[in-house]
C-alpha atoms as a printed R data frame, in Angstrom:
    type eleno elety resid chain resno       x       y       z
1   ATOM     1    CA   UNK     A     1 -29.213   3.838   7.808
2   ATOM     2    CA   UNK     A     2 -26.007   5.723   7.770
3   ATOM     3    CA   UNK     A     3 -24.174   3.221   9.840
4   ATOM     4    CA   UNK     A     4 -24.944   0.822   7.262
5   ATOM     5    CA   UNK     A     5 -24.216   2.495   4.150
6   ATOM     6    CA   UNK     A     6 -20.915   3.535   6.236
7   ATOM     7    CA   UNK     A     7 -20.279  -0.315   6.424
8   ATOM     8    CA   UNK     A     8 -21.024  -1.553   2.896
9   ATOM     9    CA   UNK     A     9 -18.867   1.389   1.915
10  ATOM    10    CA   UNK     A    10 -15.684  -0.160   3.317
11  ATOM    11    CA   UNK     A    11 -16.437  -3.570   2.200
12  ATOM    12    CA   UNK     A    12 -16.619  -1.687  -1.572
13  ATOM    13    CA   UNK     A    13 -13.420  -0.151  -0.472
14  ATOM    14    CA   UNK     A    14 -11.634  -3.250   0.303
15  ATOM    15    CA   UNK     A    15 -12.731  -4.856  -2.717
16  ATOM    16    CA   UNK     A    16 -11.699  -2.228  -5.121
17  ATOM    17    CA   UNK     A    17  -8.553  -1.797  -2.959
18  ATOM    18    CA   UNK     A    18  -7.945  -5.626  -3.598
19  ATOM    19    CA   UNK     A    19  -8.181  -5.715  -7.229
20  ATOM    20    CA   UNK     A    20  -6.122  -2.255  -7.553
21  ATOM    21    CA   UNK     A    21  -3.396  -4.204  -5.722
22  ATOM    22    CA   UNK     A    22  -3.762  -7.174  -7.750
23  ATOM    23    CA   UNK     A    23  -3.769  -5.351 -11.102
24  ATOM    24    CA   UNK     A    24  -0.602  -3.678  -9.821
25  ATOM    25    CA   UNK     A    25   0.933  -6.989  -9.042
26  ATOM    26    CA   UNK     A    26   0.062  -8.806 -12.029
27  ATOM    27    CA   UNK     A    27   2.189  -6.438 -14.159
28  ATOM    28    CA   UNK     A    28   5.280  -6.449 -12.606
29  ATOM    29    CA   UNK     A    29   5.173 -10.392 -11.938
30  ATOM    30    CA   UNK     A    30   4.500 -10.822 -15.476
31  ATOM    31    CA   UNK     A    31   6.775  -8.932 -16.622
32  ATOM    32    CA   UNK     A    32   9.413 -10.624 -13.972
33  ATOM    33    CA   UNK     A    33   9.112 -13.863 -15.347
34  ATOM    34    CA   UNK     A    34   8.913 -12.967 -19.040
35  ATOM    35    CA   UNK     A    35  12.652 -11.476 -17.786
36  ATOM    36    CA   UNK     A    36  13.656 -14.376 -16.670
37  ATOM    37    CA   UNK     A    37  12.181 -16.984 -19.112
38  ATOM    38    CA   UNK     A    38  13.830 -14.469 -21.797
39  ATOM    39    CA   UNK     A    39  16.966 -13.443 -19.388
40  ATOM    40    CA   UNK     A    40  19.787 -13.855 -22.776
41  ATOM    41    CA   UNK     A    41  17.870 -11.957 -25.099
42  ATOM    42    CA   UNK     A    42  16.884  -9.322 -21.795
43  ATOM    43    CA   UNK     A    43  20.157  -9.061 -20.203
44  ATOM    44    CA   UNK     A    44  21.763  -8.254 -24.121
45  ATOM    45    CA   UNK     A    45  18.890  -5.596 -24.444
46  ATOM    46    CA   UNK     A    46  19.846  -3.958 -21.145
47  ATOM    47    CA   UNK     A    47  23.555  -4.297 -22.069
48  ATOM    48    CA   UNK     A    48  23.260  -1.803 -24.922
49  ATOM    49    CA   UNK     A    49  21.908   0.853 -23.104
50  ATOM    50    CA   UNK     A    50  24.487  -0.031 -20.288
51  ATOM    51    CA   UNK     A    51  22.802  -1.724 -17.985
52  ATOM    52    CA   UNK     A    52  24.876  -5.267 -16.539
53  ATOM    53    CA   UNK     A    53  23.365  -8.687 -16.089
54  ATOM    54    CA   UNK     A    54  23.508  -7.981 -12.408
55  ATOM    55    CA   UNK     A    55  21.176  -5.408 -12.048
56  ATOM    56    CA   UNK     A    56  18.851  -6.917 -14.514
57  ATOM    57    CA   UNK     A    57  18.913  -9.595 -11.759
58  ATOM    58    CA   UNK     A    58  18.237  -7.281  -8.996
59  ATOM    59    CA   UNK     A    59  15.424  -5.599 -11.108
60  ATOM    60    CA   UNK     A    60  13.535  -9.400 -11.604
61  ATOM    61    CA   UNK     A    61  13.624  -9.742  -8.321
62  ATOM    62    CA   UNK     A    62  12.217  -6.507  -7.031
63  ATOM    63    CA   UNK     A    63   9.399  -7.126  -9.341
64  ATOM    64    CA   UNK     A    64   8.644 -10.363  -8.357
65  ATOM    65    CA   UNK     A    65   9.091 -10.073  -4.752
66  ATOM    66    CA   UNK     A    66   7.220  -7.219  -4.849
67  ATOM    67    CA   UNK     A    67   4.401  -7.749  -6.963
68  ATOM    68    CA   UNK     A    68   4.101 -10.925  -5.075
69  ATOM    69    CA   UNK     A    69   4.132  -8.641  -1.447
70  ATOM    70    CA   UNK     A    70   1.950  -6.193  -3.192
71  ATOM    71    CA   UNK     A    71  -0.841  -8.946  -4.381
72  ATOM    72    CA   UNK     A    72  -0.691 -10.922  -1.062
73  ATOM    73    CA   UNK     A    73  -0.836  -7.117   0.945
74  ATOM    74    CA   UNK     A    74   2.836  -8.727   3.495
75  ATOM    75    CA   UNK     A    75   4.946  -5.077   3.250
76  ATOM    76    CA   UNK     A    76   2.619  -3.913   0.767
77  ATOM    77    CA   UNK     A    77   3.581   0.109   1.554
78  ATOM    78    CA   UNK     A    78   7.529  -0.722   1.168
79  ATOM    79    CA   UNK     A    79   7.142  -2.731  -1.806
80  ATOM    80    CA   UNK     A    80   4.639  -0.082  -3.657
81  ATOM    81    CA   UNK     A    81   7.550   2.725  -2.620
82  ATOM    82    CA   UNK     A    82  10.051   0.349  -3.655
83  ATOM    83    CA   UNK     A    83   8.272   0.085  -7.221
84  ATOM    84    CA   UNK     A    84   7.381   3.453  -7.005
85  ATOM    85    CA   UNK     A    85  10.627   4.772  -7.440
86  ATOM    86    CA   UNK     A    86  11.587   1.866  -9.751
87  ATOM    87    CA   UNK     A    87   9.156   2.737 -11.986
88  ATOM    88    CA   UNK     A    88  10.355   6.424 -11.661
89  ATOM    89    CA   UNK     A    89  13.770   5.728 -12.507
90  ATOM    90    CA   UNK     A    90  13.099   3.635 -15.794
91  ATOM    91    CA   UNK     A    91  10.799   6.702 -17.167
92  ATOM    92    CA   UNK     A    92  13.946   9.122 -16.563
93  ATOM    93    CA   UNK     A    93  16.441   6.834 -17.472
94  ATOM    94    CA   UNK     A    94  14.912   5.061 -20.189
95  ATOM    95    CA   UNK     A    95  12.134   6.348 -21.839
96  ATOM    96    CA   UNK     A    96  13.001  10.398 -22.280
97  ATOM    97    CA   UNK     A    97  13.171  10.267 -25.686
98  ATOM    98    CA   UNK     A    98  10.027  12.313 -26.344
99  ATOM    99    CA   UNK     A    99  10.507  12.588 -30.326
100 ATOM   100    CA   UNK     A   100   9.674   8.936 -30.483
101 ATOM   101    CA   UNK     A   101   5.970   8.467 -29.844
102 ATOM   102    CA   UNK     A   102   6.535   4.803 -28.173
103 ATOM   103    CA   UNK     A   103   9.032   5.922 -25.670
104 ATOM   104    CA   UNK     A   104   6.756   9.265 -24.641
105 ATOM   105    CA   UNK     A   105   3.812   6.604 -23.620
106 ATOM   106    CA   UNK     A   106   6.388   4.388 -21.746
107 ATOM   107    CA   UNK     A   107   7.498   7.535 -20.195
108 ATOM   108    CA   UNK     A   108   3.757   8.116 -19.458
109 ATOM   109    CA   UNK     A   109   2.945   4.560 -18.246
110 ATOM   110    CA   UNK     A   110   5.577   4.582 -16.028
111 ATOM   111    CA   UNK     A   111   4.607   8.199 -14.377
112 ATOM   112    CA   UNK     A   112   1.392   6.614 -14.015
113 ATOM   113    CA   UNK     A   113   2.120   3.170 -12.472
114 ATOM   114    CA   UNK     A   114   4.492   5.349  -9.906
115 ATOM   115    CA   UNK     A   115   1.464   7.482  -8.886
116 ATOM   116    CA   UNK     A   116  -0.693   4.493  -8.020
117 ATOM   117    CA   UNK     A   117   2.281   3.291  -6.228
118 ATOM   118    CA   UNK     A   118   2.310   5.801  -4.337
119 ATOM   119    CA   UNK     A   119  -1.216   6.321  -3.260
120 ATOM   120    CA   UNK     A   120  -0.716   2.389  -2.663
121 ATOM   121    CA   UNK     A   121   1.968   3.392  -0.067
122 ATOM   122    CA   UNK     A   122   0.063   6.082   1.743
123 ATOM   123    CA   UNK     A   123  -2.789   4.160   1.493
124 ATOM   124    CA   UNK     A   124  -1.597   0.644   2.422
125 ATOM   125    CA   UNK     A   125  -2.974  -2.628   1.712
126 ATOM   126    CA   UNK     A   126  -6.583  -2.846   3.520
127 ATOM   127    CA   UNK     A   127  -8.513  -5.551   5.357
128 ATOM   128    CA   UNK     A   128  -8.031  -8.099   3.116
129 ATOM   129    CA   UNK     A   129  -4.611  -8.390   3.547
130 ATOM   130    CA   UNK     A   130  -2.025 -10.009   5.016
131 ATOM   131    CA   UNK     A   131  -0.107  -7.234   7.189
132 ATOM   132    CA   UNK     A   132  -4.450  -6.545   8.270
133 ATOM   133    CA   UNK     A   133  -4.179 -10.221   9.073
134 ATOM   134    CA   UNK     A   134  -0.536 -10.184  11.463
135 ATOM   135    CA   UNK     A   135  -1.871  -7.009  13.059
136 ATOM   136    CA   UNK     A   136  -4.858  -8.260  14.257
137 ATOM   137    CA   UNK     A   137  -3.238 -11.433  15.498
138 ATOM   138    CA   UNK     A   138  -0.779  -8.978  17.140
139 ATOM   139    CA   UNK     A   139   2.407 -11.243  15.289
140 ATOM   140    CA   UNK     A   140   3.865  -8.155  14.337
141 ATOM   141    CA   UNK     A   141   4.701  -4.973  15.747
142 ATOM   142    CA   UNK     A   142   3.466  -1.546  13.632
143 ATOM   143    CA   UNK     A   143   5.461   1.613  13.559
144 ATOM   144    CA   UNK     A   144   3.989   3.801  16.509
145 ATOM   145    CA   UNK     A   145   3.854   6.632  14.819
146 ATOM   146    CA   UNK     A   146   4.416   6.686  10.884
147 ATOM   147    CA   UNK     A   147   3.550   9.294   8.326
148 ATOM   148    CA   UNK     A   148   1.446   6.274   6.762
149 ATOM   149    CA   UNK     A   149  -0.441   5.598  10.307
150 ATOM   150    CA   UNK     A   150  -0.776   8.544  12.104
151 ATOM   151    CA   UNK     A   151  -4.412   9.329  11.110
152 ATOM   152    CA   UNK     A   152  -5.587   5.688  11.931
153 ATOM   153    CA   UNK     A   153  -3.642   5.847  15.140
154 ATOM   154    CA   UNK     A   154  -5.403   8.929  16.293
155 ATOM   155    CA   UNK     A   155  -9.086   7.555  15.142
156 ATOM   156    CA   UNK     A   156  -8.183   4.786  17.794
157 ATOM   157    CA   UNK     A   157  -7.037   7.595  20.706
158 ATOM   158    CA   UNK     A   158 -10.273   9.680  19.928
159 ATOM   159    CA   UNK     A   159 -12.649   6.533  19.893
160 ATOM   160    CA   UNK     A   160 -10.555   5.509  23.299
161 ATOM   161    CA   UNK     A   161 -11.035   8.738  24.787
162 ATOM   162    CA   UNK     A   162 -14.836   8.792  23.519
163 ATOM   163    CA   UNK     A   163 -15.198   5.424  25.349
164 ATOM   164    CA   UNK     A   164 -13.518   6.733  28.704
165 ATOM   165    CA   UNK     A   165 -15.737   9.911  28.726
166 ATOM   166    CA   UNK     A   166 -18.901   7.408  27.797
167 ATOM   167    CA   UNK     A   167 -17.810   5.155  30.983
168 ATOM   168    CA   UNK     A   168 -17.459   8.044  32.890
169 ATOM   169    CA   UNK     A   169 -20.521  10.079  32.450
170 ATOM   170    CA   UNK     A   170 -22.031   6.673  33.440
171 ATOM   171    CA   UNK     A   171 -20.733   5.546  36.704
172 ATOM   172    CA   UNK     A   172 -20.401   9.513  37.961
173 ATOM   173    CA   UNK     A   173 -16.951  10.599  39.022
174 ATOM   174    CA   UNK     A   174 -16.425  10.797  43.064
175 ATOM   175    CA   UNK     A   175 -15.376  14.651  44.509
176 ATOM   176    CA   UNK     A   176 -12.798  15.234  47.017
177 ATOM   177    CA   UNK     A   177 -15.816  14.516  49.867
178 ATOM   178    CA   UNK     A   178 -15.930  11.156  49.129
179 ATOM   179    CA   UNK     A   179 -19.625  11.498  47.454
180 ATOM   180    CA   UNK     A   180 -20.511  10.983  43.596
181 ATOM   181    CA   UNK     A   181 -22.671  13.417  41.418
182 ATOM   182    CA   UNK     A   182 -23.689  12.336  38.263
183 ATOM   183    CA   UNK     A   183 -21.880  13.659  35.209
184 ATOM   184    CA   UNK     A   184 -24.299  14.181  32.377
């Protein structure tokens, strides 16, 4: 019974970790396009408070690359720190002016989208993804030994090990006689 309340568990988990990502995506790929559908009237908004049409550039694309990464789960942890910090930087630079009730709950928003970034990061994408998908297919190569993997990593040593000791306590080990006895 456990095992398979353990199982339907992570299929729950992948599908809420699917929608969280695709939530996450949708706003800054909306947002990237309304950018660029509305890039005059954008680029003179950013202008007054000193920001020039080439970083408005850089900023559509980092939220439509990486809502795009994010919602397909390719780089999903560097895109989601990537935004992360975006979304960071446009609270502190942007939205400090706490007097005005508007810009306090974009300062908010932003905070917020940053945190779920960020667990998004540490996290990573999930099965359904398609970093889940390379790995498995072994058509690209994961850091060894990441702060985002390390606990995954070692679930795959112990389970290793736990096999090897399994095997082992099977088929006996031999002594330096050249006889077996049985491991229990």
């Amino acid at each position: 019974m456990n095992r398979l309340l353990k199982r339907y568990a992570a299929r729950l988990d992948n599908v809420v970790l699917l929608g969280s990502r695709l939530l996450l995506a949708w706003l800054f790929i909306h947002e990237s396009v309304t950018l660029t559908t509305n890039f005059e009237a954008a680029a003179s908004g950013m202008a007054k408070m000193g920001v020039p049409p080439p970083l408005l550039v850089a900023t559509i694309a980092l939220q439509f690359f990486g809502g795009i990464a994010i919602a397909i789960g390719c780089q999903a942890r560097l895109a989601a720190a990537g935004l992360g910090l975006f979304c960071l930087a446009t609270a502190i630079l942007f939205h400090m002016n706490f007097a005005n009730r508007n810009e306090l709950l974009h300062f908010d928003k932003d905070l917020d989208i940053a945190g779920g970034m960020f667990v998004l990061m540490i996290r990573g994408a999930g099965a359904w993804s398609i970093d889940r998908l390379l790995r498995a297919k072994r058509l690209i190569v994961r850091p060894s030994e990441s702060v985002f993997d390390v606990s995954e990593t070692m679930g795959v040593v112990q389970r290793a090990a736990d096999d090897e000791n399994h095997q082992m306590a099977h088929l006996g080990r031999q002594d330096q006689g050249g006889s077996y006895d049985a491991v229990a």
